[in-house]
Amino acid sequence: MPPLTRWYVRLSFTYLVLALVASTAGAAQQPLGLPGWVAALGPVAVHLFVVGWITQMIFGVAYWMFPRRSAAMPRGDPAPAVATLALLNAGLLLRIVAEPWHATRPSSLTGGMLVASAMAQWLAGVWWVVMMWPRVKER
Amino acid sequence: MPAPSRWAIRAALVYLLLGFTAGAVLLAAKGGLGSVPWRVLHPLHIEWLLVGWTAQLTMGVAYWIFPRVSLRRDVSGSPRMVWLAFAMLNVGIWLAGIGAIAPRPLEGTVTLLGRLCEVSAAVVFARVMWPRVRPGLAQM
Ligand code: HEM
């Protein structure tokens, strides 16, 4: 398992825990009288699960298991591959902080953080597809 | 990687691009960067990423790596049936997506047709894969 995959997989486990903590907190908000922003965690909980856990696990495992690109560079250039990990996680972390914050106290700062998060995750996705496309082949 | 897997995985990568783009536009709009047709992009975003990306990628990879049916012939189950499953899944994704954004009287019918295609795809795929859920041929 290449080092990048190990990072992807470890992070994906972490996001699984965070996703379930966020949904639990959302469910506990009313009964326990938790602060209002906890109620705005819905979309964050969904995306911690589908992006942080599922998509990140797929990114890491596919990077490891898909047919090799070439004998000299089996998984292509590692530098852009590391950038996909960094961008996806930076984007997701920004969203976790900014989305509930923006829902309760919108400002140009929280709005800007959401835009930055959108761009980072989008770039990670596009980059990952460009990187993996040539590896979808017979052998 | 067999041809049906290659096509399903490539299609899944295209849905990842479409879905991430729709998601990024929605999120940026939430942050105040322009206004977007939320009612259109939101259901498409969900359909493309949940069914087009995660479900289809998983199906494509499973068809590739699950144990083969027979040692003598290199067969991965019925290729014709698996092509049918992938075709129905993709028709279903577009019908369900269009249904979600279609005007009122059409909305329900098109979505229903789409969902029926997706269900049929899942049934056919499960049928093809069922015998392959077993120990690898080398272990038998
Ligand atoms: C595999 C990846 C993804 C899946 C399966 C997915 C799925 C979903 C689902 C089920 C919803 C509806 C739930 C809700 O509204 O809270 C949703 C909403 C949304 N998604 Fe995603 N998503 C994915 C990735 C992304 C990405 C990468 C972005 C942004 C860059 C994004 C942005 C949004 C936004 C802005 C909403 C609307 C949230 C709201 O209701 O305010 N999604 N997505």
Tab-separated table of N, CA and C in Angstrom, chain A residues 43 47 50-51 54-55 58-59 65-67 88 95 99 102 111-112 114-115 117-118 121-122 125-126 128-129 132-133 135-139, chain B residues 1-2 5-7 9-11 13-14 16-17 20-25 27-33 45 50 53-54 57-58 61 64-65:
chain	number	residue	atom	x	y	z
A	43	PRO	N	-25.858	19.414	6.551
A	43	PRO	CA	-25.077	19.207	5.329
A	43	PRO	C	-23.630	18.814	5.622
A	47	HIS	N	-21.729	15.438	4.223
A	47	HIS	CA	-20.517	15.486	3.396
A	47	HIS	C	-19.281	14.921	4.084
A	50	VAL	N	-20.044	11.331	2.901
A	50	VAL	CA	-19.926	10.959	1.481
A	50	VAL	C	-18.609	11.410	0.846
A	51	VAL	N	-18.077	12.550	1.287
A	51	VAL	CA	-16.788	12.996	0.731
A	51	VAL	C	-15.653	12.485	1.615
A	54	ILE	N	-16.520	8.037	2.251
A	54	ILE	CA	-16.661	7.161	1.073
A	54	ILE	C	-15.717	7.575	-0.065
A	55	THR	N	-15.809	8.836	-0.481
A	55	THR	CA	-15.020	9.253	-1.648
A	55	THR	C	-13.522	9.169	-1.349
A	58	ILE	N	-12.382	5.642	-1.561
A	58	ILE	CA	-12.276	5.237	-2.969
A	58	ILE	C	-11.008	5.832	-3.593
A	59	PHE	N	-10.769	7.124	-3.350
A	59	PHE	CA	-9.579	7.776	-3.927
A	59	PHE	C	-8.309	7.006	-3.529
A	65	MET	N	-4.806	0.316	-6.226
A	65	MET	CA	-5.118	-0.942	-6.901
A	65	MET	C	-5.325	-0.867	-8.415
A	66	PHE	N	-5.619	0.294	-8.950
A	66	PHE	CA	-5.902	0.364	-10.390
A	66	PHE	C	-4.662	-0.056	-11.190
A	67	PRO	N	-4.871	-0.541	-12.434
A	67	PRO	CA	-3.720	-0.952	-13.252
A	67	PRO	C	-2.637	0.129	-13.289
A	88	LEU	N	-8.501	18.197	-1.125
A	88	LEU	CA	-9.781	17.626	-0.695
A	88	LEU	C	-9.993	17.864	0.803
A	95	ARG	N	-15.134	23.689	4.957
A	95	ARG	CA	-16.595	23.588	4.943
A	95	ARG	C	-17.154	23.277	6.334
A	99	GLU	N	-19.628	26.278	7.177
A	99	GLU	CA	-21.046	26.115	6.835
A	99	GLU	C	-21.976	26.384	8.034
A	102	HIS	N	-21.666	30.098	8.874
A	102	HIS	CA	-22.354	30.951	7.896
A	102	HIS	C	-23.873	30.868	8.081
A	111	GLY	N	-18.555	33.547	4.054
A	111	GLY	CA	-18.901	33.356	2.637
A	111	GLY	C	-17.651	33.025	1.827
A	112	GLY	N	-16.582	33.783	2.081
A	112	GLY	CA	-15.317	33.556	1.367
A	112	GLY	C	-14.756	32.173	1.667
A	114	LEU	N	-16.499	29.543	2.343
A	114	LEU	CA	-17.295	28.561	1.591
A	114	LEU	C	-16.864	28.520	0.125
A	115	VAL	N	-16.604	29.705	-0.442
A	115	VAL	CA	-16.162	29.746	-1.847
A	115	VAL	C	-14.801	29.047	-1.981
A	117	SER	N	-13.618	26.741	-0.062
A	117	SER	CA	-13.834	25.304	0.136
A	117	SER	C	-14.337	24.659	-1.154
A	118	ALA	N	-15.286	25.335	-1.807
A	118	ALA	CA	-15.839	24.815	-3.070
A	118	ALA	C	-14.726	24.656	-4.104
A	121	GLN	N	-12.214	21.705	-3.187
A	121	GLN	CA	-12.750	20.347	-3.399
A	121	GLN	C	-12.926	20.063	-4.881
A	122	TRP	N	-13.346	21.087	-5.614
A	122	TRP	CA	-13.543	20.906	-7.055
A	122	TRP	C	-12.200	20.581	-7.728
A	125	GLY	N	-11.118	17.063	-7.047
A	125	GLY	CA	-11.867	16.092	-7.849
A	125	GLY	C	-11.361	16.050	-9.286
A	126	VAL	N	-11.209	17.234	-9.890
A	126	VAL	CA	-10.773	17.291	-11.289
A	126	VAL	C	-9.372	16.682	-11.424
A	128	TRP	N	-7.881	14.546	-9.509
A	128	TRP	CA	-7.861	13.102	-9.276
A	128	TRP	C	-8.335	12.356	-10.526
A	129	VAL	N	-9.377	12.892	-11.181
A	129	VAL	CA	-9.881	12.245	-12.398
A	129	VAL	C	-8.805	12.285	-13.494
A	132	MET	N	-6.215	9.667	-12.694
A	132	MET	CA	-6.604	8.260	-12.727
A	132	MET	C	-7.084	7.802	-14.104
A	133	TRP	N	-7.535	8.727	-14.930
A	133	TRP	CA	-8.134	8.346	-16.227
A	133	TRP	C	-7.242	7.371	-17.011
A	135	ARG	N	-5.235	5.274	-16.045
A	135	ARG	CA	-5.071	3.977	-15.368
A	135	ARG	C	-6.312	3.093	-15.483
A	136	VAL	N	-7.353	3.602	-16.109
A	136	VAL	CA	-8.547	2.764	-16.346
A	136	VAL	C	-8.308	2.066	-17.683
A	137	LYS	N	-7.640	0.927	-17.631
A	137	LYS	CA	-7.238	0.215	-18.845
A	137	LYS	C	-7.193	-1.269	-18.554
A	138	GLU	N	-6.960	-2.056	-19.626
A	138	GLU	CA	-7.097	-3.500	-19.475
A	138	GLU	C	-6.106	-4.078	-18.453
A	139	ARG	N	-4.846	-3.724	-18.560
A	139	ARG	CA	-3.862	-4.236	-17.601
A	139	ARG	C	-2.761	-3.211	-17.365
B	1	MET	N	-8.429	-5.460	-16.341
B	1	MET	CA	-9.757	-4.901	-16.078
B	1	MET	C	-10.648	-5.134	-17.313
B	2	PRO	N	-11.754	-5.867	-17.160
B	2	PRO	CA	-12.584	-6.173	-18.334
B	2	PRO	C	-13.311	-4.930	-18.872
B	5	SER	N	-16.136	-3.133	-16.945
B	5	SER	CA	-15.621	-2.382	-15.795
B	5	SER	C	-14.989	-1.073	-16.251
B	6	ARG	N	-14.237	-1.144	-17.348
B	6	ARG	CA	-13.580	0.088	-17.823
B	6	ARG	C	-14.620	1.156	-18.136
B	7	TRP	N	-15.699	0.749	-18.790
B	7	TRP	CA	-16.719	1.738	-19.169
B	7	TRP	C	-17.480	2.253	-17.966
B	9	ILE	N	-16.360	2.422	-14.900
B	9	ILE	CA	-15.476	3.273	-14.089
B	9	ILE	C	-15.261	4.625	-14.778
B	10	ARG	N	-15.102	4.595	-16.111
B	10	ARG	CA	-14.968	5.885	-16.817
B	10	ARG	C	-16.225	6.729	-16.644
B	11	ALA	N	-17.387	6.081	-16.766
B	11	ALA	CA	-18.642	6.834	-16.578
B	11	ALA	C	-18.694	7.397	-15.160
B	13	LEU	N	-16.235	8.282	-13.315
B	13	LEU	CA	-15.325	9.441	-13.222
B	13	LEU	C	-15.979	10.685	-13.829
B	14	VAL	N	-16.729	10.489	-14.913
B	14	VAL	CA	-17.428	11.635	-15.521
B	14	VAL	C	-18.488	12.167	-14.552
B	16	LEU	N	-18.365	11.950	-11.374
B	16	LEU	CA	-17.646	12.638	-10.286
B	16	LEU	C	-17.382	14.091	-10.700
B	17	LEU	N	-16.938	14.274	-11.940
B	17	LEU	CA	-16.676	15.639	-12.416
B	17	LEU	C	-17.956	16.471	-12.422
B	20	PHE	N	-19.198	17.001	-8.675
B	20	PHE	CA	-18.353	17.929	-7.911
B	20	PHE	C	-18.531	19.350	-8.442
B	21	THR	N	-18.702	19.476	-9.760
B	21	THR	CA	-18.892	20.818	-10.321
B	21	THR	C	-20.212	21.403	-9.810
B	22	ALA	N	-21.281	20.615	-9.875
B	22	ALA	CA	-22.578	21.106	-9.376
B	22	ALA	C	-22.471	21.450	-7.892
B	23	GLY	N	-21.805	20.581	-7.110
B	23	GLY	CA	-21.659	20.815	-5.672
B	23	GLY	C	-20.873	22.083	-5.395
B	24	ALA	N	-19.789	22.292	-6.160
B	24	ALA	CA	-18.960	23.482	-5.939
B	24	ALA	C	-19.748	24.748	-6.272
B	25	VAL	N	-20.539	24.688	-7.346
B	25	VAL	CA	-21.345	25.863	-7.723
B	25	VAL	C	-22.374	26.149	-6.621
B	27	LEU	N	-22.158	25.338	-3.430
B	27	LEU	CA	-21.496	25.792	-2.201
B	27	LEU	C	-21.016	27.233	-2.350
B	28	ALA	N	-20.471	27.539	-3.524
B	28	ALA	CA	-20.005	28.920	-3.765
B	28	ALA	C	-21.194	29.878	-3.723
B	29	ALA	N	-22.341	29.432	-4.263
B	29	ALA	CA	-23.537	30.288	-4.230
B	29	ALA	C	-23.993	30.495	-2.790
B	30	LYS	N	-23.884	29.448	-1.983
B	30	LYS	CA	-24.221	29.576	-0.560
B	30	LYS	C	-23.328	30.627	0.095
B	31	GLY	N	-22.071	30.661	-0.348
B	31	GLY	CA	-21.119	31.644	0.187
B	31	GLY	C	-21.295	33.029	-0.407
B	32	GLY	N	-22.271	33.207	-1.295
B	32	GLY	CA	-22.578	34.542	-1.820
B	32	GLY	C	-22.034	34.811	-3.211
B	33	LEU	N	-21.443	33.813	-3.854
B	33	LEU	CA	-20.875	34.029	-5.194
B	33	LEU	C	-21.956	33.749	-6.250
B	45	HIS	N	-26.967	17.116	-8.507
B	45	HIS	CA	-25.757	16.882	-7.709
B	45	HIS	C	-25.863	15.549	-6.946
B	50	LEU	N	-24.342	10.150	-5.877
B	50	LEU	CA	-24.674	8.926	-5.122
B	50	LEU	C	-24.787	7.718	-6.045
B	53	TRP	N	-21.606	8.165	-9.362
B	53	TRP	CA	-20.212	8.019	-8.900
B	53	TRP	C	-20.056	6.840	-7.943
B	54	THR	N	-20.615	6.928	-6.727
B	54	THR	CA	-20.274	5.890	-5.736
B	54	THR	C	-20.824	4.516	-6.127
B	57	LEU	N	-19.097	3.217	-9.519
B	57	LEU	CA	-17.689	2.868	-9.360
B	57	LEU	C	-17.550	1.538	-8.606
B	58	THR	N	-18.350	1.390	-7.557
B	58	THR	CA	-18.295	0.148	-6.773
B	58	THR	C	-18.663	-1.049	-7.651
B	61	VAL	N	-15.791	-1.851	-10.137
B	61	VAL	CA	-14.628	-2.464	-9.496
B	61	VAL	C	-14.960	-3.899	-9.053
B	64	TRP	N	-14.718	-6.303	-11.784
B	64	TRP	CA	-13.305	-6.529	-12.130
B	64	TRP	C	-12.627	-7.491	-11.154
B	65	ILE	N	-12.812	-7.281	-9.825
B	65	ILE	CA	-11.929	-8.010	-8.897
B	65	ILE	C	-12.556	-9.210	-8.186
